[in-house]
mmCIF file of C-alpha atoms and ligand atoms in Angstrom:
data_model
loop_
_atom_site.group_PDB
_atom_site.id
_atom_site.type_symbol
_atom_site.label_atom_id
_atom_site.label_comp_id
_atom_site.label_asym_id
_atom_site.label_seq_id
_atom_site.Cartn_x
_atom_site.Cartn_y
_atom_site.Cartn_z
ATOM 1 C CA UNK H 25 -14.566 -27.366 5.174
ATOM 2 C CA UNK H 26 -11.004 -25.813 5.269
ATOM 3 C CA UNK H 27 -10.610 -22.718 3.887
ATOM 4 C CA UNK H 28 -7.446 -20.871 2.517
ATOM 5 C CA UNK H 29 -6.252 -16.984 1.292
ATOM 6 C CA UNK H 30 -3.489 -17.049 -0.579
ATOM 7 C CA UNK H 31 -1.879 -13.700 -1.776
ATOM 8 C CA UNK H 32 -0.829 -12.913 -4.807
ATOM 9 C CA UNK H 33 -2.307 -15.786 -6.448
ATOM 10 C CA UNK H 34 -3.742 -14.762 -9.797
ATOM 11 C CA UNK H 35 -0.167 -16.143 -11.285
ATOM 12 C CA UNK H 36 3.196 -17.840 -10.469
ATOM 13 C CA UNK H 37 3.862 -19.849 -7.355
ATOM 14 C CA UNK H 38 0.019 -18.458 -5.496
ATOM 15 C CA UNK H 39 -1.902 -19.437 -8.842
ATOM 16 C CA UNK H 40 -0.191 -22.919 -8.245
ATOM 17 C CA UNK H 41 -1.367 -23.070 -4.872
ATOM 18 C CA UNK H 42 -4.449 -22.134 -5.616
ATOM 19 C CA UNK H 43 -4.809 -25.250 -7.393
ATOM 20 C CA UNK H 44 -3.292 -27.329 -4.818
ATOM 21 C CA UNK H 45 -5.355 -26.681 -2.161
ATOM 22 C CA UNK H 46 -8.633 -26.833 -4.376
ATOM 23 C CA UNK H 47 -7.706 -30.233 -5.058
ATOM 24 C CA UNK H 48 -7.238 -31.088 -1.014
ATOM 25 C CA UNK H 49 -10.876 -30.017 -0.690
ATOM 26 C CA UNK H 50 -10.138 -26.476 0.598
ATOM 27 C CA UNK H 51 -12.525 -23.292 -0.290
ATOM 28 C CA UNK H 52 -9.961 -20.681 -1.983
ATOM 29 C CA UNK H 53 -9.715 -16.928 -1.581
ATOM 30 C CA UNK H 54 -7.763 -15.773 -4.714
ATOM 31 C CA UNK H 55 -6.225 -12.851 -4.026
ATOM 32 C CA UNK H 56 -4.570 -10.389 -6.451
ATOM 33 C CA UNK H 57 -3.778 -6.802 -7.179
ATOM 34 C CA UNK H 58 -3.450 -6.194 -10.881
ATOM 35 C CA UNK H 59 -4.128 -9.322 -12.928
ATOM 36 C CA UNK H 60 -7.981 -9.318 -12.166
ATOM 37 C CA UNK H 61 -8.961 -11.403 -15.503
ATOM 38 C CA UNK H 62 -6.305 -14.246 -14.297
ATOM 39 C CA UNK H 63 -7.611 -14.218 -10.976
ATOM 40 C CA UNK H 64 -11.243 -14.730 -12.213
ATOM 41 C CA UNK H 65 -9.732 -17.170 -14.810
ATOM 42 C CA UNK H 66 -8.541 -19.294 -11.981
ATOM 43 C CA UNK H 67 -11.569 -18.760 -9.984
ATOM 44 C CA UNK H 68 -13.671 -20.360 -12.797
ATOM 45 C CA UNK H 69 -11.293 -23.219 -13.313
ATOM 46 C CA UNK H 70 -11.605 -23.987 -9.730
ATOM 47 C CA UNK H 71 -15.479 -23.480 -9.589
ATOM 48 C CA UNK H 72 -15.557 -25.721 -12.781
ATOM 49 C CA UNK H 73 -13.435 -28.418 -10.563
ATOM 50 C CA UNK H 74 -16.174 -28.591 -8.519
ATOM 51 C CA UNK H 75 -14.057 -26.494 -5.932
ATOM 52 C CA UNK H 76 -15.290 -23.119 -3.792
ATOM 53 C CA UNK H 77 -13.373 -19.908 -4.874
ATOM 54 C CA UNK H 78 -13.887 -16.547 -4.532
ATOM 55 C CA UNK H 79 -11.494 -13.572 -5.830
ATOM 56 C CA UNK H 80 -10.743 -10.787 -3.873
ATOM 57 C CA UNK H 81 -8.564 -7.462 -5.008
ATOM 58 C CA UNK H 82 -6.058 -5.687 -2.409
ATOM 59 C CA UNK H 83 -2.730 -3.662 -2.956
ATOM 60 C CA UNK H 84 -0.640 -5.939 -0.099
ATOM 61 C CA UNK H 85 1.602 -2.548 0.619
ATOM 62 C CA UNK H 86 -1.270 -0.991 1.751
ATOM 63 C CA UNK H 87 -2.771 -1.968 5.536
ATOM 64 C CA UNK H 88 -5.973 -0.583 5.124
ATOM 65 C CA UNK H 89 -6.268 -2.409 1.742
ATOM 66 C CA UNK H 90 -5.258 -5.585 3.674
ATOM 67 C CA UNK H 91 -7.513 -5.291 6.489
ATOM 68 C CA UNK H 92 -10.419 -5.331 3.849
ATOM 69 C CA UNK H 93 -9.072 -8.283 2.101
ATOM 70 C CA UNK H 94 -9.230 -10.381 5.135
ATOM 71 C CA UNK H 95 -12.556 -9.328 6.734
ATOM 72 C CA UNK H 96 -14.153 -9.707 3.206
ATOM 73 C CA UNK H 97 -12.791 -13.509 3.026
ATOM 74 C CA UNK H 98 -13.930 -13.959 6.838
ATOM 75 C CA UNK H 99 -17.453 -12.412 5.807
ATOM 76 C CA UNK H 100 -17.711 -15.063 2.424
ATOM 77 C CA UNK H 101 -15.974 -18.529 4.249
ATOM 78 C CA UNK H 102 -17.101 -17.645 7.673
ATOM 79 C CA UNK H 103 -13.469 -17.823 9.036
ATOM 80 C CA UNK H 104 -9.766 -18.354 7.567
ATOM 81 C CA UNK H 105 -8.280 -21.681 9.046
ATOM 82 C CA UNK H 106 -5.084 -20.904 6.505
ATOM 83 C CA UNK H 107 -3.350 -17.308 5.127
ATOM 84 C CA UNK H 108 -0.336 -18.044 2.747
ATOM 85 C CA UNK H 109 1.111 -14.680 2.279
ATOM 86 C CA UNK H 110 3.106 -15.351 -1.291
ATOM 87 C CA UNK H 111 2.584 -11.918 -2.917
ATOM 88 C CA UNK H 112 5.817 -9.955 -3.754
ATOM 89 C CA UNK H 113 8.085 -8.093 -5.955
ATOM 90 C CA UNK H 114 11.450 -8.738 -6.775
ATOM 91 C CA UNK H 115 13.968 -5.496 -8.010
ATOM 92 C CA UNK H 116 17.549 -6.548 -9.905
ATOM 93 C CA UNK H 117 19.778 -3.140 -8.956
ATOM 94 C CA UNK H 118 22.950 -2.452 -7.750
ATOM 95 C CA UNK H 119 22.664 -1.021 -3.980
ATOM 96 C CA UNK H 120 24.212 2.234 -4.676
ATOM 97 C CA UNK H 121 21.173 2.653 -7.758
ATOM 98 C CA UNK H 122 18.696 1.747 -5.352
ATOM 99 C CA UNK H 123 16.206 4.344 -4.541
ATOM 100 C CA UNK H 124 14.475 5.991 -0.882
ATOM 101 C CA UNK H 125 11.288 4.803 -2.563
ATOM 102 C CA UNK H 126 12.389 0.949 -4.436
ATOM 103 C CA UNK H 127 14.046 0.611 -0.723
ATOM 104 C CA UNK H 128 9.876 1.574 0.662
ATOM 105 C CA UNK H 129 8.410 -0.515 -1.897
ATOM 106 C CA UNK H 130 10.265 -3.312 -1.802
ATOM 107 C CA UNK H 131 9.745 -3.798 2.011
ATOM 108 C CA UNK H 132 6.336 -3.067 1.898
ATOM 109 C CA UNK H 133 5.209 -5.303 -0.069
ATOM 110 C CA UNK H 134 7.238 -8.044 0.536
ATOM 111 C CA UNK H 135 7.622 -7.660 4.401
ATOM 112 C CA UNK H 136 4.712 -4.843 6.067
ATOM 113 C CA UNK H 137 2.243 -6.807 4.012
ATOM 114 C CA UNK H 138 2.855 -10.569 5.577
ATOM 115 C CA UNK H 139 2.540 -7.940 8.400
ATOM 116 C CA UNK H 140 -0.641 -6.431 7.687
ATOM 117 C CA UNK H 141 -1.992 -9.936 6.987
ATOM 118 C CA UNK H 142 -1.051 -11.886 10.256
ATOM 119 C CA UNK H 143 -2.227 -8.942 12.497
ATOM 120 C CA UNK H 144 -5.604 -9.083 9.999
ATOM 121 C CA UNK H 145 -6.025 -12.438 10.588
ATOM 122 C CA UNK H 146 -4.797 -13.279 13.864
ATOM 123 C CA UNK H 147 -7.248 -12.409 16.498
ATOM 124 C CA UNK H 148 -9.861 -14.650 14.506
ATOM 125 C CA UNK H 149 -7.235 -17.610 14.589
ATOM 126 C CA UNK H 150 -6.551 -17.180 18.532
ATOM 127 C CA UNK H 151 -10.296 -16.911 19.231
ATOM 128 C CA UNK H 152 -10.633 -20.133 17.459
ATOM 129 C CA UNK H 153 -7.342 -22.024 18.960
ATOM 130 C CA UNK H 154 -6.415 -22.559 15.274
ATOM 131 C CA UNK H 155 -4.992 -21.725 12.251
ATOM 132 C CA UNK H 156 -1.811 -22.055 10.197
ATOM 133 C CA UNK H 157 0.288 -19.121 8.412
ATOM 134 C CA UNK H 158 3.008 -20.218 5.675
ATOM 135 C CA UNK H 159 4.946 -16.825 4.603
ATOM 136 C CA UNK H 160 6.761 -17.073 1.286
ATOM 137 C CA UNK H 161 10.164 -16.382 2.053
ATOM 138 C CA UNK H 162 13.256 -16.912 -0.309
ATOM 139 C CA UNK H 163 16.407 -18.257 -0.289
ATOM 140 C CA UNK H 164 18.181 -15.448 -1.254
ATOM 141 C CA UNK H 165 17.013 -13.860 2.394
ATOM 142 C CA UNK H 166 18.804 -16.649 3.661
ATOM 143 C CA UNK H 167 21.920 -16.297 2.046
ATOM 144 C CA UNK H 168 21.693 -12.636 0.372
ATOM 145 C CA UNK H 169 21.828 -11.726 -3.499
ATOM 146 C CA UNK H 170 24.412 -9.057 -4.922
ATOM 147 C CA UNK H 171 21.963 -6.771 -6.762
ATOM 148 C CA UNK H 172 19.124 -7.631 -4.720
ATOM 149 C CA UNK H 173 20.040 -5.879 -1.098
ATOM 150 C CA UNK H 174 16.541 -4.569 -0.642
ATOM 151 C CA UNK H 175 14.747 -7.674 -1.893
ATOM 152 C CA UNK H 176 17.081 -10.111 0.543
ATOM 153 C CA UNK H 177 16.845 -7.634 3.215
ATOM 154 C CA UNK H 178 12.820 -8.131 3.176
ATOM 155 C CA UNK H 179 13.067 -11.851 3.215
ATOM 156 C CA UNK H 180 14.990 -12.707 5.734
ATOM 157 C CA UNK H 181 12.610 -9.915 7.155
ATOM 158 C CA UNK H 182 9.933 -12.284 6.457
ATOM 159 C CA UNK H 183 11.906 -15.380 8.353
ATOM 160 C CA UNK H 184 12.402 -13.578 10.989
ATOM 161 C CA UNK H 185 8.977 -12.377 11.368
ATOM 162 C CA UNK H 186 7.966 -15.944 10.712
ATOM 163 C CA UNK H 187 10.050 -17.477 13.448
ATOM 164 C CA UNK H 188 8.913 -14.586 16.299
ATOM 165 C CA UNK H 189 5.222 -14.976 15.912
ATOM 166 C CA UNK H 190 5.653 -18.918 15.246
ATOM 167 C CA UNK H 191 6.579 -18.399 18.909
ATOM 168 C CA UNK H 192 4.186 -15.492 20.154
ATOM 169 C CA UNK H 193 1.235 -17.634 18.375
ATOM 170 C CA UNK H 194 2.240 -21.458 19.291
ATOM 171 C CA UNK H 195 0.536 -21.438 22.482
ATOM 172 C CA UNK H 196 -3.142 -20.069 21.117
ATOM 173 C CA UNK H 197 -2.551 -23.450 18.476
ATOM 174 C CA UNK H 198 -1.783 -21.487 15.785
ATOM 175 C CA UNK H 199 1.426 -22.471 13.572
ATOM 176 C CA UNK H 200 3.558 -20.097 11.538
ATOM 177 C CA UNK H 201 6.589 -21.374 8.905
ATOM 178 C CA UNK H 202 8.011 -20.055 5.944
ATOM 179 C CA UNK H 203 8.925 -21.463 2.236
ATOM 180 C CA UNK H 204 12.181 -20.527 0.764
ATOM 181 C CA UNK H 205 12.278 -21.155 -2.849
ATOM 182 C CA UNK H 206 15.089 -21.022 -4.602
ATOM 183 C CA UNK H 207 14.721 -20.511 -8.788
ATOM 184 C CA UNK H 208 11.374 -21.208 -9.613
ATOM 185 C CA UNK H 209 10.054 -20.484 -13.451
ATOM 186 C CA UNK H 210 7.387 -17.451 -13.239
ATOM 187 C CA UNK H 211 7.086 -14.081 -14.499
ATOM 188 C CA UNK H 212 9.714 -13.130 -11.487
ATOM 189 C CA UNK H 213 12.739 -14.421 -13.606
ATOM 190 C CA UNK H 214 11.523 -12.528 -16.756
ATOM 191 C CA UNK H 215 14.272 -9.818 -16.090
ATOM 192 C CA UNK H 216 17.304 -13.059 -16.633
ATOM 193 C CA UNK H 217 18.589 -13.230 -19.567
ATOM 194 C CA UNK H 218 19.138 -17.153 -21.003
ATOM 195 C CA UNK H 219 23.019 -17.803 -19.840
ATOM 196 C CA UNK H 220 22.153 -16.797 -16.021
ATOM 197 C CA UNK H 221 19.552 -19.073 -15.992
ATOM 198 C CA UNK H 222 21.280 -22.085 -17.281
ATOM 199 C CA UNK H 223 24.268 -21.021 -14.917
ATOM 200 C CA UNK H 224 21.690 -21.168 -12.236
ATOM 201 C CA UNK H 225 20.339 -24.534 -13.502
ATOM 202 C CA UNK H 226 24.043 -25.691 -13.801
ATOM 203 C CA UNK H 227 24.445 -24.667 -10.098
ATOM 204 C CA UNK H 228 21.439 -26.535 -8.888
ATOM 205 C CA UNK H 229 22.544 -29.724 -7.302
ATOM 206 C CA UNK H 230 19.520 -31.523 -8.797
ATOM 207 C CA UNK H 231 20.380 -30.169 -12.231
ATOM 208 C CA UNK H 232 16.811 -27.913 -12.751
ATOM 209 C CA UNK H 233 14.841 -25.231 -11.831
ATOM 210 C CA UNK H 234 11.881 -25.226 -9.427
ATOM 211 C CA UNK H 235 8.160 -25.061 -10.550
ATOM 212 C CA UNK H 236 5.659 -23.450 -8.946
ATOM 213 C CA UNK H 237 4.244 -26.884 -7.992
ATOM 214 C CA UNK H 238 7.169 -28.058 -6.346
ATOM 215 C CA UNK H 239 6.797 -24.975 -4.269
ATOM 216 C CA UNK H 240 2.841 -25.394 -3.965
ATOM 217 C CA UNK H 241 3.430 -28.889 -2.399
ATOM 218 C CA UNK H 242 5.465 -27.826 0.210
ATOM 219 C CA UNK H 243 3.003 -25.167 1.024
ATOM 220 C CA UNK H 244 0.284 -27.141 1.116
ATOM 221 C CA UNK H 245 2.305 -29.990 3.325
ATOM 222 C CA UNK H 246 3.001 -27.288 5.953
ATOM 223 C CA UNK H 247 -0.477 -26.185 6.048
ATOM 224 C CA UNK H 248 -1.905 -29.652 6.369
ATOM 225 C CA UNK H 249 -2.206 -32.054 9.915
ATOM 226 C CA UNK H 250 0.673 -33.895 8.568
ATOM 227 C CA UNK H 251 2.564 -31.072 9.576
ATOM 228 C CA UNK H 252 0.846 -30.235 12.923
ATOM 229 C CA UNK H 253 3.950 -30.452 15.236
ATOM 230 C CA UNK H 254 6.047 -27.794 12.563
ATOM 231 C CA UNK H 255 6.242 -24.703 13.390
ATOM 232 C CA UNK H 256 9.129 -21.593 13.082
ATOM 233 C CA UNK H 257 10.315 -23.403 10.218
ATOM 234 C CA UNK H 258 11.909 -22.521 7.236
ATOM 235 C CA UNK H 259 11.624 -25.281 4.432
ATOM 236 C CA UNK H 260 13.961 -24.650 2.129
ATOM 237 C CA UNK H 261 12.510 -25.633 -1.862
ATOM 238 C CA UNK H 262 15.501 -25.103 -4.205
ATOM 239 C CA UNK H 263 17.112 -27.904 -5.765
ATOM 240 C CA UNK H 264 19.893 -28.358 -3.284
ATOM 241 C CA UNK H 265 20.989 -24.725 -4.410
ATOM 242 C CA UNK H 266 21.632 -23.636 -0.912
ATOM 243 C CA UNK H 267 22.366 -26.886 1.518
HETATM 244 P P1 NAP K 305 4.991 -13.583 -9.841
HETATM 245 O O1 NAP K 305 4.702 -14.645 -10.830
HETATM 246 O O2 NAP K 305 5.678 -12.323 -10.276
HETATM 247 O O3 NAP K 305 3.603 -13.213 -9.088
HETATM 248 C C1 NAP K 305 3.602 -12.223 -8.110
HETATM 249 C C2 NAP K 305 2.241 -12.163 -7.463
HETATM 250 O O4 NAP K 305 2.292 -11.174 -6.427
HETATM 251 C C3 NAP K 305 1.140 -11.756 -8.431
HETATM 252 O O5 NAP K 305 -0.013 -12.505 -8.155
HETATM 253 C C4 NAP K 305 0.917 -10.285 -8.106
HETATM 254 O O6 NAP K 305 -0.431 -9.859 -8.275
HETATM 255 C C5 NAP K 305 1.240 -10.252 -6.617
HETATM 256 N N1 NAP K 305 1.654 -8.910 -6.217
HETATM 257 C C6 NAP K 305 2.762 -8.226 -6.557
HETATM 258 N N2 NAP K 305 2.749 -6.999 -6.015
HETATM 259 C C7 NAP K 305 1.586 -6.890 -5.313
HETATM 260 C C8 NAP K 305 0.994 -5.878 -4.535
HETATM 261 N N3 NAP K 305 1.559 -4.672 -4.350
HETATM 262 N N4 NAP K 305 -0.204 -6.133 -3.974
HETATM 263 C C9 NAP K 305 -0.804 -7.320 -4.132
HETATM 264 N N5 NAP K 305 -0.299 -8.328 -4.853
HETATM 265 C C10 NAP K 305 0.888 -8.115 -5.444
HETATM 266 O O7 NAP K 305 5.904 -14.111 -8.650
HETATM 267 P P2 NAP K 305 6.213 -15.599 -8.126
HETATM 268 O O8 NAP K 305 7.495 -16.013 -8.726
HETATM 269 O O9 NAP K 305 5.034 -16.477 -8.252
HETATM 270 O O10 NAP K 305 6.523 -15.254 -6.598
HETATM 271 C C11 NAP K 305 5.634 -15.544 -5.541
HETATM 272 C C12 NAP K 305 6.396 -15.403 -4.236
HETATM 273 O O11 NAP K 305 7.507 -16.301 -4.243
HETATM 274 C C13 NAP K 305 6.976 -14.000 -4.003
HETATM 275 O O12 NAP K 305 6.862 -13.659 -2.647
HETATM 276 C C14 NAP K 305 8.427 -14.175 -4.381
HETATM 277 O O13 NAP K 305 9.265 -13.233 -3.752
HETATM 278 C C15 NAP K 305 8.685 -15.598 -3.920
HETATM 279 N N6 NAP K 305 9.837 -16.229 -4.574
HETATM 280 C C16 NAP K 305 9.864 -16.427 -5.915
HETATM 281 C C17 NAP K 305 10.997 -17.010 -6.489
HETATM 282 C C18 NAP K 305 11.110 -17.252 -7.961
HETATM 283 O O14 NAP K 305 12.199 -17.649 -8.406
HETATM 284 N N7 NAP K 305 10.071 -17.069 -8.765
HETATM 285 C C19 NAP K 305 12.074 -17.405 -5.672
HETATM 286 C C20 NAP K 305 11.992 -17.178 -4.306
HETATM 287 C C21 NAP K 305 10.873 -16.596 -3.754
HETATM 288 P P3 NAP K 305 -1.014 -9.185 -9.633
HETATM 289 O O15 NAP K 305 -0.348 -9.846 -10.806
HETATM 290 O O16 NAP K 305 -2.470 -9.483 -9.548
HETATM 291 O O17 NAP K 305 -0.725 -7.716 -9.543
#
């Protein structure tokens, strides 16, 4: 049976994929850092479904931390055939407000930790001749958001880092793309007020925002056979916001 760690899933967009890929028949490593009873929430819901899930704690900005997580979801499943690094942090500022240490943060956890993961799991995947990555990227790292220099700066960190190793990792069969989402309803937008997030609605080509299952579905698509010849890709879930 497949089997699948997805970061930062105790909520938002991971929670959703959590869900997605118990219903494809995958076991599920729930990972989280703060939001333990959601994560074991989940975990029962899944284990209820009929589904295998286990729950697993880790602060992604820290390597050691990360190097646990991993070997502890190799030791339960018996390998990792899919890592979805999703866990991050946004920060609304304006660049000349931004700290030494929301700069550190902000990279860490959104960019050294997809690191951490990937050089966690990798050596496991190339021993095997398989295994798929999807890194949770964003559009705004495509296109870069006023107020949000550090957070853009990490993801298009993250598509970068996705592309490279797509191509270091291709030839041992393993497969590495990235989701961009574009506005997607979780606890992320809390800090918008109502007008910027009809403005962003109004902006949207397909007239709404994104839900976490729109952006689960593409995960799960790029981690599944149907996508077995896609890889360095960035697959772009926003609404038409950014064509
Ligand atoms: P969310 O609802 O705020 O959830 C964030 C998740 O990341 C939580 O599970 C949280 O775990 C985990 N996390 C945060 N800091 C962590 C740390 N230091 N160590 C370990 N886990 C940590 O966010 P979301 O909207 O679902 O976002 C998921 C991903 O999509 C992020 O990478 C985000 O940048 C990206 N994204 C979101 C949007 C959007 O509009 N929502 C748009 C583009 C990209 P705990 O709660 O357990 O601490």
């Amino acid at each position: 049976m497949r089997t699948v760690l997805i970061t930062g899933a105790s909520r938002g967009i991971g929670a959703a994929c959590a869900r997605d890929f118990a219903r494809e028949g995958y076991r599920v490593a729930i990972h989280y850092n703060k939001s333990e009873k959601k994560a074991l929430a989940l975990c029962d819901d899944l284990i209820a479904c009929g589904c295998e899930a286990i729950t697993v704690q880790a602060d992604v900005s820290d390597s050691a931390a990360v190097t646990a997580m991993v070997r502890y979801v190799e030791e339960q499943f018996g390998k990792i055939d899919v890592l979805v690094n999703n866990a991050g942090i946004a920060m609304q500022k304006l660049f000349t407000d931004t700290s030494d240490s929301e700069w550190d943060t902000t990279l860490a956890t959104n960019l050294s930790a997809v690191f951490y993961a990937c050089k966690a799991v990798a050596p496991a995947m190339i021993r095997r001749h398989s295994g798929c990555i999807v890194n949770i990227a964003s559009m705004w790292g495509e296109v870069g958001a006023s107020c949000e220099v550090a957070y853009s700066a990490a993801k298009a960190g993250v598509i970068g880092f996705s592309k490279a190793l797509a191509k270091e990792l291709g030839p041992s069969g393993i497969r590495v793309n990235s989701v961009s989402p574009g506005v997607v309803m979780t606890d992320m937008m809390a800090g918008f007020c109502e007008e910027d997030v009809a403005a962003l609605k109004e902006e949207t080509p397909l007239c709404k925002l994104g839900s976490p299952e729109d952006i689960a579905r593409a995960v799960v698509f790029l981690a599944s056979e149907n996508a077995g010849y896609i890889t360095g890709q960035i697959l772009g879930v926003n609404g038409g916001l950014i064509i």
